[in-house]
PDB file of C-alpha atoms and ligand atoms in Angstrom:
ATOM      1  CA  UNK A   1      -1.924 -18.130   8.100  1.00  0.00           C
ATOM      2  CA  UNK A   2      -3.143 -14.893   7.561  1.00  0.00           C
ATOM      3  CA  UNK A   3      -0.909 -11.879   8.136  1.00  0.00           C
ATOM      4  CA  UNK A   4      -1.835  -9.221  10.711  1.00  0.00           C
ATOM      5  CA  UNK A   5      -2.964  -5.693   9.521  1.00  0.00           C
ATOM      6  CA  UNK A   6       0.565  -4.401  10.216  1.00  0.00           C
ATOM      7  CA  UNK A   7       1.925  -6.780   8.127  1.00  0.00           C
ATOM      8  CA  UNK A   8      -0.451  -6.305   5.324  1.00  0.00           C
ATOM      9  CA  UNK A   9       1.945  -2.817   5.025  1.00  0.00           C
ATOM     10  CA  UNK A  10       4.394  -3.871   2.381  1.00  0.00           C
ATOM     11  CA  UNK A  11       8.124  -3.136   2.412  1.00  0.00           C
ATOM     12  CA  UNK A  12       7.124  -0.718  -0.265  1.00  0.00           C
ATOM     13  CA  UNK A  13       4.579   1.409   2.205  1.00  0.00           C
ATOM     14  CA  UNK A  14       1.608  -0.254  -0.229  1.00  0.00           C
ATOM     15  CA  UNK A  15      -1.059  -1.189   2.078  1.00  0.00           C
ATOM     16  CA  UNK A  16      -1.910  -4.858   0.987  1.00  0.00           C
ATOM     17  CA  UNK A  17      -5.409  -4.190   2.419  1.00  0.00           C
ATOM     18  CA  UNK A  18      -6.037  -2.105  -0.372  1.00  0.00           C
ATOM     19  CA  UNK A  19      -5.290  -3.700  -3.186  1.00  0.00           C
ATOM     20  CA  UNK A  20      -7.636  -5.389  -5.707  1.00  0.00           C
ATOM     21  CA  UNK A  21      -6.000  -8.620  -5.452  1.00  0.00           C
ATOM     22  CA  UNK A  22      -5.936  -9.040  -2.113  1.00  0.00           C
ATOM     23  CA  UNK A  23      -9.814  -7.985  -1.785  1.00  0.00           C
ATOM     24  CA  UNK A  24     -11.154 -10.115  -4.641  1.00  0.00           C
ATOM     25  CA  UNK A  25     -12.989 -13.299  -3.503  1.00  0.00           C
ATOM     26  CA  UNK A  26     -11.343 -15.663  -5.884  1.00  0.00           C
ATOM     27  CA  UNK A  27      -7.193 -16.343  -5.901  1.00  0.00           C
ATOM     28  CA  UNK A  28      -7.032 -13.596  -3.709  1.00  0.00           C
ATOM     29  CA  UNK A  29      -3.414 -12.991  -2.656  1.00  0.00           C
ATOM     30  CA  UNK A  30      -2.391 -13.245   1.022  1.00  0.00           C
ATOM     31  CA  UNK A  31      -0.104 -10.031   0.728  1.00  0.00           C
ATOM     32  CA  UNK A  32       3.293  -9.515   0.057  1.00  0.00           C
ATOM     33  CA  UNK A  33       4.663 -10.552   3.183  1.00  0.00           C
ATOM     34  CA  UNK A  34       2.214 -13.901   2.817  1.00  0.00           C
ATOM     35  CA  UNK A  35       2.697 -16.818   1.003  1.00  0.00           C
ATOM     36  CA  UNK A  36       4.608 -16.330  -2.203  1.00  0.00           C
ATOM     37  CA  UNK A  37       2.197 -19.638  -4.051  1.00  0.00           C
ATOM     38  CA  UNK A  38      -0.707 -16.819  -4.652  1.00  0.00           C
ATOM     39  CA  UNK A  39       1.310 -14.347  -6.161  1.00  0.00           C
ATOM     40  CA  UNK A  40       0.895 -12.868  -9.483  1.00  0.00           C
ATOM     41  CA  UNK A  41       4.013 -13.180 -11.549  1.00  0.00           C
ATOM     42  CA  UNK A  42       4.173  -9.214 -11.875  1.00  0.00           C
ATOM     43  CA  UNK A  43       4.622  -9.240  -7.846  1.00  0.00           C
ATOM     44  CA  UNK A  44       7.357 -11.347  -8.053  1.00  0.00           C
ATOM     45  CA  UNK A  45       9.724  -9.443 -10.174  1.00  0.00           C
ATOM     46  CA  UNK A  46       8.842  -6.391  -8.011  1.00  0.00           C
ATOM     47  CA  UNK A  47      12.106  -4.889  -7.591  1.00  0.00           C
ATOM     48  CA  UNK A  48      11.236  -3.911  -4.089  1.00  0.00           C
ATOM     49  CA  UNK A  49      10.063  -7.199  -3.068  1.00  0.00           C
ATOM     50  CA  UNK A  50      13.315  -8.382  -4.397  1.00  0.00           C
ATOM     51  CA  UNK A  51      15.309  -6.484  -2.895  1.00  0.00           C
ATOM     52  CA  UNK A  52      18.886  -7.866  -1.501  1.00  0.00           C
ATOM     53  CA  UNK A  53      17.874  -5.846   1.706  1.00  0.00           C
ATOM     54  CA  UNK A  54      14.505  -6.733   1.862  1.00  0.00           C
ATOM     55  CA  UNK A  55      14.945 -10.645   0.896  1.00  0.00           C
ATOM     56  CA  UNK A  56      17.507 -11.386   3.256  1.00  0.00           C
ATOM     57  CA  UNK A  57      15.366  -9.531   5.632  1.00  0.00           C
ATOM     58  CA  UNK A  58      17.967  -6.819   6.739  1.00  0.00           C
ATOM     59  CA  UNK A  59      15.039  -4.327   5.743  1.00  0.00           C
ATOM     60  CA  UNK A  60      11.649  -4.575   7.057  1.00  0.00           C
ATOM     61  CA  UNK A  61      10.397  -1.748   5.705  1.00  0.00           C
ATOM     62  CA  UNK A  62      11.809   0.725   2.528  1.00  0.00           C
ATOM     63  CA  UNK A  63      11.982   3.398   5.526  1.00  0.00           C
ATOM     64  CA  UNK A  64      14.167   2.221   7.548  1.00  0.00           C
ATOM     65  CA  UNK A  65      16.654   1.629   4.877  1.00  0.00           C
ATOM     66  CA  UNK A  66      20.468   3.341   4.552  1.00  0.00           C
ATOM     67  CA  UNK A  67      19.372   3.928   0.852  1.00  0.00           C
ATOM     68  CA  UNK A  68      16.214   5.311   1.638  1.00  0.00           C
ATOM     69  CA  UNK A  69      14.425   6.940  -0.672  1.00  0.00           C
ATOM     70  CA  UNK A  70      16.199   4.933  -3.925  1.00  0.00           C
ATOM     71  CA  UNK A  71      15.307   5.087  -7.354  1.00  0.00           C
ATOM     72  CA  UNK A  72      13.125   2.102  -6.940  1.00  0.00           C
ATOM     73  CA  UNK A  73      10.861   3.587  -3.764  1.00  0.00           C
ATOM     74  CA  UNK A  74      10.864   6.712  -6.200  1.00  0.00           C
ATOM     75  CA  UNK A  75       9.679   5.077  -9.188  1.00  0.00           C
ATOM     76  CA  UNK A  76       7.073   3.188  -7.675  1.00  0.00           C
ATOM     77  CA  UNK A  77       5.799   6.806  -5.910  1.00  0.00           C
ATOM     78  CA  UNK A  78       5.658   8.353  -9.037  1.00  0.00           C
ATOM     79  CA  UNK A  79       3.493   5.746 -10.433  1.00  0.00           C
ATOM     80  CA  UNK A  80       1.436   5.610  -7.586  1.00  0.00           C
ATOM     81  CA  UNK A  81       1.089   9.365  -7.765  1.00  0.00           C
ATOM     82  CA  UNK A  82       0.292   9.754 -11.472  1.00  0.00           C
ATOM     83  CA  UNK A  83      -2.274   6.439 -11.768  1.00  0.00           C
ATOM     84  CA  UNK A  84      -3.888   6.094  -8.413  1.00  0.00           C
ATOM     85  CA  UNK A  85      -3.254   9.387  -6.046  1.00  0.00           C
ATOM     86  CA  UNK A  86      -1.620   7.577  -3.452  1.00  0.00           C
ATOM     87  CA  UNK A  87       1.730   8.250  -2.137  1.00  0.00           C
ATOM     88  CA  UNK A  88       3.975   5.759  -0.532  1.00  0.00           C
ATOM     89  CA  UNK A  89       6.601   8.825   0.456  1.00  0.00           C
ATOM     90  CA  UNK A  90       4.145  10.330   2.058  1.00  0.00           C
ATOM     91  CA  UNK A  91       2.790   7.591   4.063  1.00  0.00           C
ATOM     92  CA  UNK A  92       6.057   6.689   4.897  1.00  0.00           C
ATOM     93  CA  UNK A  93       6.052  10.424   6.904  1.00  0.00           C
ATOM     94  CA  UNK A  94       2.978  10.093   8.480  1.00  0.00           C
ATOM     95  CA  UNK A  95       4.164   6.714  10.220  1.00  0.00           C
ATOM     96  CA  UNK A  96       7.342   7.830  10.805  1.00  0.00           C
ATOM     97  CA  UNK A  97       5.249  10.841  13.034  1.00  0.00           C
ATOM     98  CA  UNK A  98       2.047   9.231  14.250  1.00  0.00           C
ATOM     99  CA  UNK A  99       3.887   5.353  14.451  1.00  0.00           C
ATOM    100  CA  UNK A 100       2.295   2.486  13.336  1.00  0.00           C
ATOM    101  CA  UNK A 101      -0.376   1.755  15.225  1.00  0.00           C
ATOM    102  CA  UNK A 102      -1.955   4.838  15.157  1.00  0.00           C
ATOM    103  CA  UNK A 103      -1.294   5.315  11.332  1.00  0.00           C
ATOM    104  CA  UNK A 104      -3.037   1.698  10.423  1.00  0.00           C
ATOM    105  CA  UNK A 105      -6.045   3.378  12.698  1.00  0.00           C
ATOM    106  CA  UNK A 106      -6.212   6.164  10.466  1.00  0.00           C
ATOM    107  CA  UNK A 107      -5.607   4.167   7.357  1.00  0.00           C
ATOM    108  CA  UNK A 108      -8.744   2.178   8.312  1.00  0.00           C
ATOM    109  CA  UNK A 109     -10.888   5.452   8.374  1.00  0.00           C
ATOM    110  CA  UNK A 110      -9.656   7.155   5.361  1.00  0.00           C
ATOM    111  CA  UNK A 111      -9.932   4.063   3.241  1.00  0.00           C
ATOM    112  CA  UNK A 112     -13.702   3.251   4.618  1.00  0.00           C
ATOM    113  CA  UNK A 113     -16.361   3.858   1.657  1.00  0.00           C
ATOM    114  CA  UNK A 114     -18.291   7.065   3.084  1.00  0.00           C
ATOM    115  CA  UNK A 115     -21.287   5.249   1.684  1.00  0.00           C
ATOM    116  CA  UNK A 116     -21.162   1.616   2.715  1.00  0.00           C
ATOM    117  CA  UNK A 117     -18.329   1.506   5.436  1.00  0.00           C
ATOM    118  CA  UNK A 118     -16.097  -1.029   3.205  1.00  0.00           C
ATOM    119  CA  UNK A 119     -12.820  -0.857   2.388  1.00  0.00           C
ATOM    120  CA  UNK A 120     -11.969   1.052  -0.568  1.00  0.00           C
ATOM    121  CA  UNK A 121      -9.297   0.033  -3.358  1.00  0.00           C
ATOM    122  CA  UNK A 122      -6.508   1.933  -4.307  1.00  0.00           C
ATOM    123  CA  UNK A 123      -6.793   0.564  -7.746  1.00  0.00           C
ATOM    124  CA  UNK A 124     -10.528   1.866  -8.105  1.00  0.00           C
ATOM    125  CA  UNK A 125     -12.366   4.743  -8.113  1.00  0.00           C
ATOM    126  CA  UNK A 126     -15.138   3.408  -6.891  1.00  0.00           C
ATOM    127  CA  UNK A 127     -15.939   1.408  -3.652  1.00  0.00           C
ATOM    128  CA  UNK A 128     -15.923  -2.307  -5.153  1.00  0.00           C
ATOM    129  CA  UNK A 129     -18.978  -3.288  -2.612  1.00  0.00           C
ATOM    130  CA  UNK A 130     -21.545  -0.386  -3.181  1.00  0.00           C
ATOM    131  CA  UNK A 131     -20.047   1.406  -6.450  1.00  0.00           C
ATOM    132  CA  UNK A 132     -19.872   5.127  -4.965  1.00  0.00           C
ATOM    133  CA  UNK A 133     -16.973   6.799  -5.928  1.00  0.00           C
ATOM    134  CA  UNK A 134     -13.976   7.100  -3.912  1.00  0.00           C
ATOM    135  CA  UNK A 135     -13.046  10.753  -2.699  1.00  0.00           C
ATOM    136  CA  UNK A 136      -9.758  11.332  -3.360  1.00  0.00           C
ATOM    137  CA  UNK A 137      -7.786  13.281  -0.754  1.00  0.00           C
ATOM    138  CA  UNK A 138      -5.572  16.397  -2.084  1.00  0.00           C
ATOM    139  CA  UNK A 139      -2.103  14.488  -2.161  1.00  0.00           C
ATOM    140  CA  UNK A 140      -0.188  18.193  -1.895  1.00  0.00           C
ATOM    141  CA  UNK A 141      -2.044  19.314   1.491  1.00  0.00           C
ATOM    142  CA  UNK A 142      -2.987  15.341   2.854  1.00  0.00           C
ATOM    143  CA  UNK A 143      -6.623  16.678   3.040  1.00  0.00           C
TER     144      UNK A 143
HETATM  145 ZN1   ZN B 201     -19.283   1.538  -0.471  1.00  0.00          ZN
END
């Protein structure tokens, strides 16, 4: 069954939506709160998704956490930072003040190809349906 868009945020703050192997057409993965059958083996030895907290579901989500940011939520925002210009410890603020629902609203927007209207990848930098490039938002001022 496919998950719902909130669940498509990851324990890490990744948004599943945006990933390139969850968008491709063929052995797309379901997410990494779907189905563990379509994952790639690099997923699962994710040190988030494995987790003692997160795999015997204690955790939801990294923010909510007692050890919140650790070294491992840290490592995987730095990498975000440097390769894509994404960052998780940021989005973790802006759902922590806008909530959920209204941050998966915006998430929608900013990730929509200004060109075409699809969904952008985080792992691209350009739209993977019409090829225009992706405009990346300052990470320092969220603009
Ligand atoms: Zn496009």
């Amino acid at each position: 069954m496919a998950l719902t868009r909130e669940q498509l945020i990851a324990p890490c703050g990744l948004d599943c939506a945006l990933c390139y192997r969850f968008q491709r057409r063929k052995d797309a993965c379901s997410g990494c709160r779907g189905d563990i059958s379509d994952k790639l083996k690099s997923c699962l030895n994710c040190k988030i998704k494995n987790c003692a907290l997160i795999k015997n579901n204690t955790v939801e989500i990294c923010s909510d956490c007692d050890q919140f940011p650790c070294e491992a939520i840290k490592n995987l925002d730095k990498r975000y930072r440097k390769s894509y210009r994404l960052s998780v410890l940021d989005d973790f603020k802006r759902i922590k003040t806008v909530g959920m629902a209204r941050y998966l609203r915006e998430q929608d927007k900013k990730w929509a190809c200004t060109k075409c209207g699809e969904t952008l990848c985080m792992h691209k930098d350009v739209c993977p349906s019409c090829g225009e490039p992706r405009e990346y938002y300052d990470l320092d001022t969220g603009n």
